[in-house]
Amino acid sequence: MELTLVVLIIIVGLTFDFTNGFHDAANAIATSISTRALTPRAALAMAAVMNFCGAFLGTEVAQTVGSGIIGAPEETSGLLLVLCALIGAIGWNVFTWWRGLPTSSSHALIGGLVGAALAASATVHWSGILDKVILPMLLSPLVGVVLGYLLHTGILWVFRRSAPRRIMRRFRLAQTVSAAAMGLGHGLQDAQKTMGVIVLALVTAGWQDDFSVPVWVIAAVALAMAAGTYSGGRRIITTLGRRIVHLDPPRGFAAETAAAAVLYTTAFLLKAPISTTQTITAAILGAGATRRFSDVRWQVARSIGTAWILTFPGAGIPAAALYFFLHSVTPV
């Protein structure tokens, strides 16, 4: 039973990582596609490669997710908890992808973990969630908005006397670099969350003693995310790239650069699992607001905000319900 559950968790974890890839592919490439800096196929291929490379840049966030969110019970109960958390997060990812809403796969996973942990009467590290999840969740979009706004304002001032056509051409080229940086940051942040959950299962089963991430876990997660990213997620690409605000290449470059800066800072310095979706969406809003606030489609932004709020219960409640069911029919 233990071996079966661990293998199943690894398979389901990689499936979640695949859904994370196609759900969050828009994070790295939506602005570049909408401004025609890159073709969809080239953008997806580049994002997939950068996601794969980013997964190898660190494991600090993985250790935070593995050890700082919940304390799973030992053996079968703990493995069921992890499995149900993953399934709850996958369900929310698929639902919001179908609705075209750019929600956070990271917060779906954490919501699933907390929901299943509460159902299992397991330990929830609320102080860790406050410090490493809630506060970064609130602050990173605010920082993204401000950085996106300030960076594009600076671009407008520096190039205020330049020919518009030449500027657009240069920033289309620059967006290739900023989109690559965003893809690398997405791999750095989001791949580590799945690594953390798989390691949590290995520790729960007693297969390893600490929360260090084995190389085979990093490689498997990196491949799954890269495959998911290349498969697309065009519904959310449309929402981020066109429905929130009209983007030109300078605004797209400003949004991607601002979001990438937040991703690297939180991963390397704070070791916090923030949402790449929230960060890039906020940066797009900030860069778009430099023209007129009325140019931002705030109704779409409100719908996205509502989906963000619902992410924790949207993944956590199904995870808890599934745990109750599986625990009642599984010999422990």
Tab-separated table of C-alpha atoms in Angstrom, residues 2-242:
chain	number	residue	atom	x	y	z
A	2	GLU	CA	2.790	2.429	0.938
A	3	LEU	CA	4.751	1.777	-2.262
A	4	THR	CA	1.593	2.119	-4.348
A	5	LEU	CA	0.699	5.453	-2.751
A	6	VAL	CA	4.195	6.904	-3.148
A	7	VAL	CA	4.326	5.927	-6.830
A	8	LEU	CA	0.818	7.326	-7.323
A	9	ILE	CA	1.777	10.589	-5.622
A	10	ILE	CA	4.797	10.961	-7.903
A	11	ILE	CA	2.633	10.349	-10.985
A	12	VAL	CA	-0.125	12.707	-9.808
A	13	GLY	CA	2.492	15.265	-8.733
A	14	LEU	CA	4.022	15.278	-12.198
A	15	THR	CA	0.509	15.555	-13.648
A	16	PHE	CA	-0.071	18.618	-11.468
A	17	ASP	CA	3.214	20.022	-12.704
A	18	PHE	CA	2.095	19.444	-16.291
A	19	THR	CA	-1.170	21.316	-15.613
A	20	ASN	CA	0.867	24.035	-13.923
A	21	GLY	CA	2.864	24.339	-17.146
A	22	PHE	CA	-0.066	24.707	-19.530
A	23	HIS	CA	-2.095	26.737	-17.017
A	24	ASP	CA	0.729	29.199	-16.350
A	25	ALA	CA	2.374	29.249	-19.783
A	26	ALA	CA	0.676	32.597	-20.263
A	27	ASN	CA	2.734	34.065	-17.428
A	28	ALA	CA	5.880	34.085	-19.515
A	29	ILE	CA	4.660	34.579	-23.056
A	30	ALA	CA	1.222	36.249	-23.234
A	31	THR	CA	2.596	39.764	-23.514
A	32	SER	CA	5.189	38.786	-26.136
A	33	ILE	CA	2.554	37.079	-28.274
A	34	SER	CA	0.021	39.894	-27.940
A	35	THR	CA	2.600	42.499	-29.014
A	36	ARG	CA	3.784	40.190	-31.839
A	37	ALA	CA	7.309	40.205	-30.496
A	38	LEU	CA	7.254	36.405	-30.799
A	39	THR	CA	5.113	33.925	-32.688
A	40	PRO	CA	3.048	31.598	-30.468
A	41	ARG	CA	5.110	28.535	-31.392
A	42	ALA	CA	8.462	30.253	-30.808
A	43	ALA	CA	7.235	31.780	-27.547
A	44	LEU	CA	5.967	28.443	-26.224
A	45	ALA	CA	9.199	26.673	-27.175
A	46	MET	CA	11.339	29.326	-25.514
A	47	ALA	CA	9.163	29.324	-22.380
A	48	ALA	CA	9.373	25.530	-22.149
A	49	VAL	CA	13.184	25.572	-22.397
A	50	MET	CA	13.503	28.365	-19.829
A	51	ASN	CA	11.046	26.626	-17.480
A	52	PHE	CA	13.201	23.497	-17.664
A	53	CYS	CA	16.403	25.439	-16.940
A	54	GLY	CA	14.801	27.462	-14.143
A	55	ALA	CA	13.872	24.306	-12.255
A	56	PHE	CA	17.577	23.610	-11.655
A	57	LEU	CA	18.396	27.024	-10.175
A	58	GLY	CA	17.453	26.313	-6.564
A	59	THR	CA	15.498	24.242	-4.055
A	60	GLU	CA	14.892	26.713	-1.209
A	61	VAL	CA	11.230	27.230	-2.129
A	62	ALA	CA	10.780	23.446	-2.405
A	63	GLN	CA	12.006	22.994	1.146
A	64	THR	CA	9.616	25.711	2.335
A	65	VAL	CA	6.670	23.924	0.696
A	66	GLY	CA	7.789	20.494	1.902
A	67	SER	CA	8.405	21.364	5.533
A	68	GLY	CA	6.915	24.793	6.245
A	69	ILE	CA	3.230	24.459	5.307
A	70	ILE	CA	1.927	21.307	7.004
A	71	GLY	CA	3.158	18.415	9.105
A	72	ALA	CA	1.803	15.283	7.450
A	73	PRO	CA	0.933	12.225	9.597
A	74	GLU	CA	3.170	9.221	9.157
A	75	GLU	CA	2.630	6.382	6.701
A	76	THR	CA	-0.695	5.825	4.914
A	77	SER	CA	-2.708	8.728	6.353
A	78	GLY	CA	0.004	11.212	5.460
A	79	LEU	CA	0.386	9.840	1.953
A	80	LEU	CA	-3.372	10.030	1.407
A	81	LEU	CA	-3.245	13.642	2.555
A	82	VAL	CA	-0.586	14.552	-0.012
A	83	LEU	CA	-2.411	12.677	-2.783
A	84	CYS	CA	-5.717	14.448	-2.072
A	85	ALA	CA	-3.986	17.835	-1.946
A	86	LEU	CA	-2.540	17.275	-5.416
A	87	ILE	CA	-5.862	16.130	-6.874
A	88	GLY	CA	-7.647	19.158	-5.401
A	89	ALA	CA	-5.058	21.489	-6.944
A	90	ILE	CA	-5.278	19.763	-10.338
A	91	GLY	CA	-9.070	20.099	-10.312
A	92	TRP	CA	-8.870	23.824	-9.647
A	93	ASN	CA	-6.213	24.305	-12.346
A	94	VAL	CA	-8.329	22.544	-14.960
A	95	PHE	CA	-11.492	24.421	-13.964
A	96	THR	CA	-9.861	27.874	-14.095
A	97	TRP	CA	-8.058	27.024	-17.347
A	98	TRP	CA	-11.431	26.070	-18.855
A	99	ARG	CA	-12.850	29.416	-17.679
A	100	GLY	CA	-9.790	31.280	-19.001
A	101	LEU	CA	-8.891	32.688	-15.570
A	102	PRO	CA	-5.196	33.219	-14.735
A	103	THR	CA	-5.255	31.958	-11.140
A	104	SER	CA	-2.347	30.735	-9.049
A	105	SER	CA	-1.298	27.088	-9.331
A	106	SER	CA	0.945	27.694	-6.324
A	107	HIS	CA	-1.896	28.810	-4.108
A	108	ALA	CA	-4.079	25.987	-5.412
A	109	LEU	CA	-1.444	23.522	-4.236
A	110	ILE	CA	-1.085	25.177	-0.846
A	111	GLY	CA	-4.872	25.376	-0.484
A	112	GLY	CA	-5.093	21.668	-1.269
A	113	LEU	CA	-2.422	20.860	1.325
A	114	VAL	CA	-4.139	22.897	4.041
A	115	GLY	CA	-7.608	21.558	3.204
A	116	ALA	CA	-6.468	17.934	3.280
A	117	ALA	CA	-4.427	18.562	6.451
A	118	LEU	CA	-7.441	19.996	8.259
A	119	ALA	CA	-9.526	16.988	7.199
A	120	ALA	CA	-6.793	14.669	8.510
A	121	SER	CA	-6.431	16.633	11.777
A	122	ALA	CA	-2.795	17.120	10.853
A	123	THR	CA	-0.546	19.999	11.875
A	124	VAL	CA	-0.884	23.189	9.851
A	125	HIS	CA	2.010	25.623	10.282
A	126	TRP	CA	-0.094	28.775	10.336
A	127	SER	CA	2.850	31.031	11.173
A	128	GLY	CA	4.741	29.671	8.172
A	129	ILE	CA	1.705	30.174	5.949
A	130	LEU	CA	1.382	33.768	7.166
A	131	ASP	CA	5.066	34.580	6.645
A	132	LYS	CA	5.757	32.583	3.486
A	133	VAL	CA	2.376	32.567	1.716
A	134	ILE	CA	-0.132	35.195	2.835
A	135	LEU	CA	2.190	38.186	3.182
A	136	PRO	CA	4.038	37.491	-0.105
A	137	MET	CA	0.655	36.868	-1.766
A	138	LEU	CA	-0.495	40.352	-0.728
A	139	LEU	CA	2.784	42.183	-1.287
A	140	SER	CA	4.036	40.687	-4.567
A	141	PRO	CA	1.117	41.985	-6.696
A	142	LEU	CA	1.463	45.438	-5.123
A	143	VAL	CA	5.170	45.466	-5.884
A	144	GLY	CA	4.423	44.189	-9.402
A	145	VAL	CA	1.942	47.009	-10.059
A	146	VAL	CA	4.316	49.686	-8.794
A	147	LEU	CA	7.364	48.319	-10.615
A	148	GLY	CA	5.425	47.880	-13.871
A	149	TYR	CA	4.098	51.436	-13.660
A	150	LEU	CA	7.443	53.005	-12.732
A	151	LEU	CA	9.450	51.047	-15.279
A	152	HIS	CA	7.160	51.973	-18.164
A	153	THR	CA	7.007	55.577	-16.984
A	154	GLY	CA	10.810	55.617	-17.104
A	155	ILE	CA	10.781	54.121	-20.598
A	156	LEU	CA	8.351	56.807	-21.776
A	157	TRP	CA	10.607	59.542	-20.394
A	158	VAL	CA	13.908	58.139	-21.708
A	159	PHE	CA	12.551	57.605	-25.232
A	160	ARG	CA	10.201	60.596	-25.340
A	161	ARG	CA	11.984	62.125	-28.354
A	162	SER	CA	12.552	58.886	-30.286
A	163	ALA	CA	10.659	57.801	-33.383
A	164	PRO	CA	7.748	55.547	-32.313
A	165	ARG	CA	8.279	52.989	-35.089
A	166	ARG	CA	11.945	52.500	-34.208
A	167	ILE	CA	11.101	52.194	-30.497
A	168	MET	CA	8.476	49.539	-31.163
A	169	ARG	CA	10.932	47.510	-33.230
A	170	ARG	CA	13.643	47.696	-30.566
A	171	PHE	CA	11.321	46.731	-27.752
A	172	ARG	CA	9.997	43.762	-29.696
A	173	LEU	CA	13.574	42.491	-29.679
A	174	ALA	CA	13.970	43.393	-26.007
A	175	GLN	CA	10.831	41.434	-25.194
A	176	THR	CA	12.573	38.256	-26.281
A	177	VAL	CA	14.980	38.763	-23.385
A	178	SER	CA	12.317	39.803	-20.859
A	179	ALA	CA	10.074	36.868	-21.822
A	180	ALA	CA	13.017	34.486	-21.409
A	181	ALA	CA	13.717	35.976	-17.975
A	182	MET	CA	10.058	35.518	-17.063
A	183	GLY	CA	10.114	31.887	-18.234
A	184	LEU	CA	13.251	31.210	-16.199
A	185	GLY	CA	11.651	32.793	-13.131
A	186	HIS	CA	8.488	30.734	-13.591
A	187	GLY	CA	10.531	27.549	-13.689
A	188	LEU	CA	12.509	28.673	-10.643
A	189	GLN	CA	9.372	29.382	-8.605
A	190	ASP	CA	6.658	26.979	-9.718
A	191	ALA	CA	8.652	23.814	-10.389
A	192	GLN	CA	9.954	23.884	-6.822
A	193	LYS	CA	6.467	23.613	-5.349
A	194	THR	CA	5.900	20.218	-6.928
A	195	MET	CA	9.390	19.154	-5.845
A	196	GLY	CA	8.469	20.072	-2.287
A	197	VAL	CA	5.293	17.979	-2.326
A	198	ILE	CA	7.056	14.908	-3.762
A	199	VAL	CA	9.786	15.218	-1.130
A	200	LEU	CA	7.080	15.574	1.544
A	201	ALA	CA	5.688	12.217	0.384
A	202	LEU	CA	9.146	10.616	0.493
A	203	VAL	CA	9.748	11.888	4.032
A	204	THR	CA	6.255	10.821	5.146
A	205	ALA	CA	6.881	7.311	3.832
A	206	GLY	CA	10.238	7.209	5.610
A	207	TRP	CA	12.178	6.911	2.357
A	208	GLN	CA	14.417	9.856	3.254
A	209	ASP	CA	15.180	11.719	6.475
A	210	ASP	CA	15.320	15.358	5.392
A	211	PHE	CA	13.689	17.694	2.887
A	212	SER	CA	16.601	17.944	0.459
A	213	VAL	CA	15.492	17.468	-3.139
A	214	PRO	CA	17.012	14.504	-5.070
A	215	VAL	CA	18.307	15.218	-8.553
A	216	TRP	CA	15.862	12.751	-10.131
A	217	VAL	CA	12.945	14.705	-8.620
A	218	ILE	CA	14.281	17.979	-10.042
A	219	ALA	CA	14.740	16.455	-13.496
A	220	ALA	CA	11.321	14.766	-13.573
A	221	VAL	CA	9.526	17.923	-12.437
A	222	ALA	CA	11.448	20.084	-14.907
A	223	LEU	CA	10.489	17.811	-17.813
A	224	ALA	CA	6.818	17.685	-16.786
A	225	MET	CA	6.567	21.461	-16.490
A	226	ALA	CA	8.372	22.051	-19.787
A	227	ALA	CA	6.018	19.623	-21.562
A	228	GLY	CA	2.979	21.310	-20.038
A	229	THR	CA	4.221	24.757	-20.981
A	230	TYR	CA	4.819	23.759	-24.589
A	231	SER	CA	1.314	22.300	-24.813
A	232	GLY	CA	-0.114	25.800	-24.478
A	233	GLY	CA	-2.926	27.192	-22.411
A	234	ARG	CA	-4.183	29.601	-25.038
A	235	ARG	CA	-7.376	30.560	-23.171
A	236	ILE	CA	-5.357	32.226	-20.420
A	237	ILE	CA	-2.879	33.666	-22.917
A	238	THR	CA	-5.792	35.545	-24.474
A	239	THR	CA	-6.946	36.865	-21.091
A	240	LEU	CA	-3.533	38.098	-19.990
A	241	GLY	CA	-2.379	39.349	-23.378
A	242	ARG	CA	-5.480	41.111	-24.672
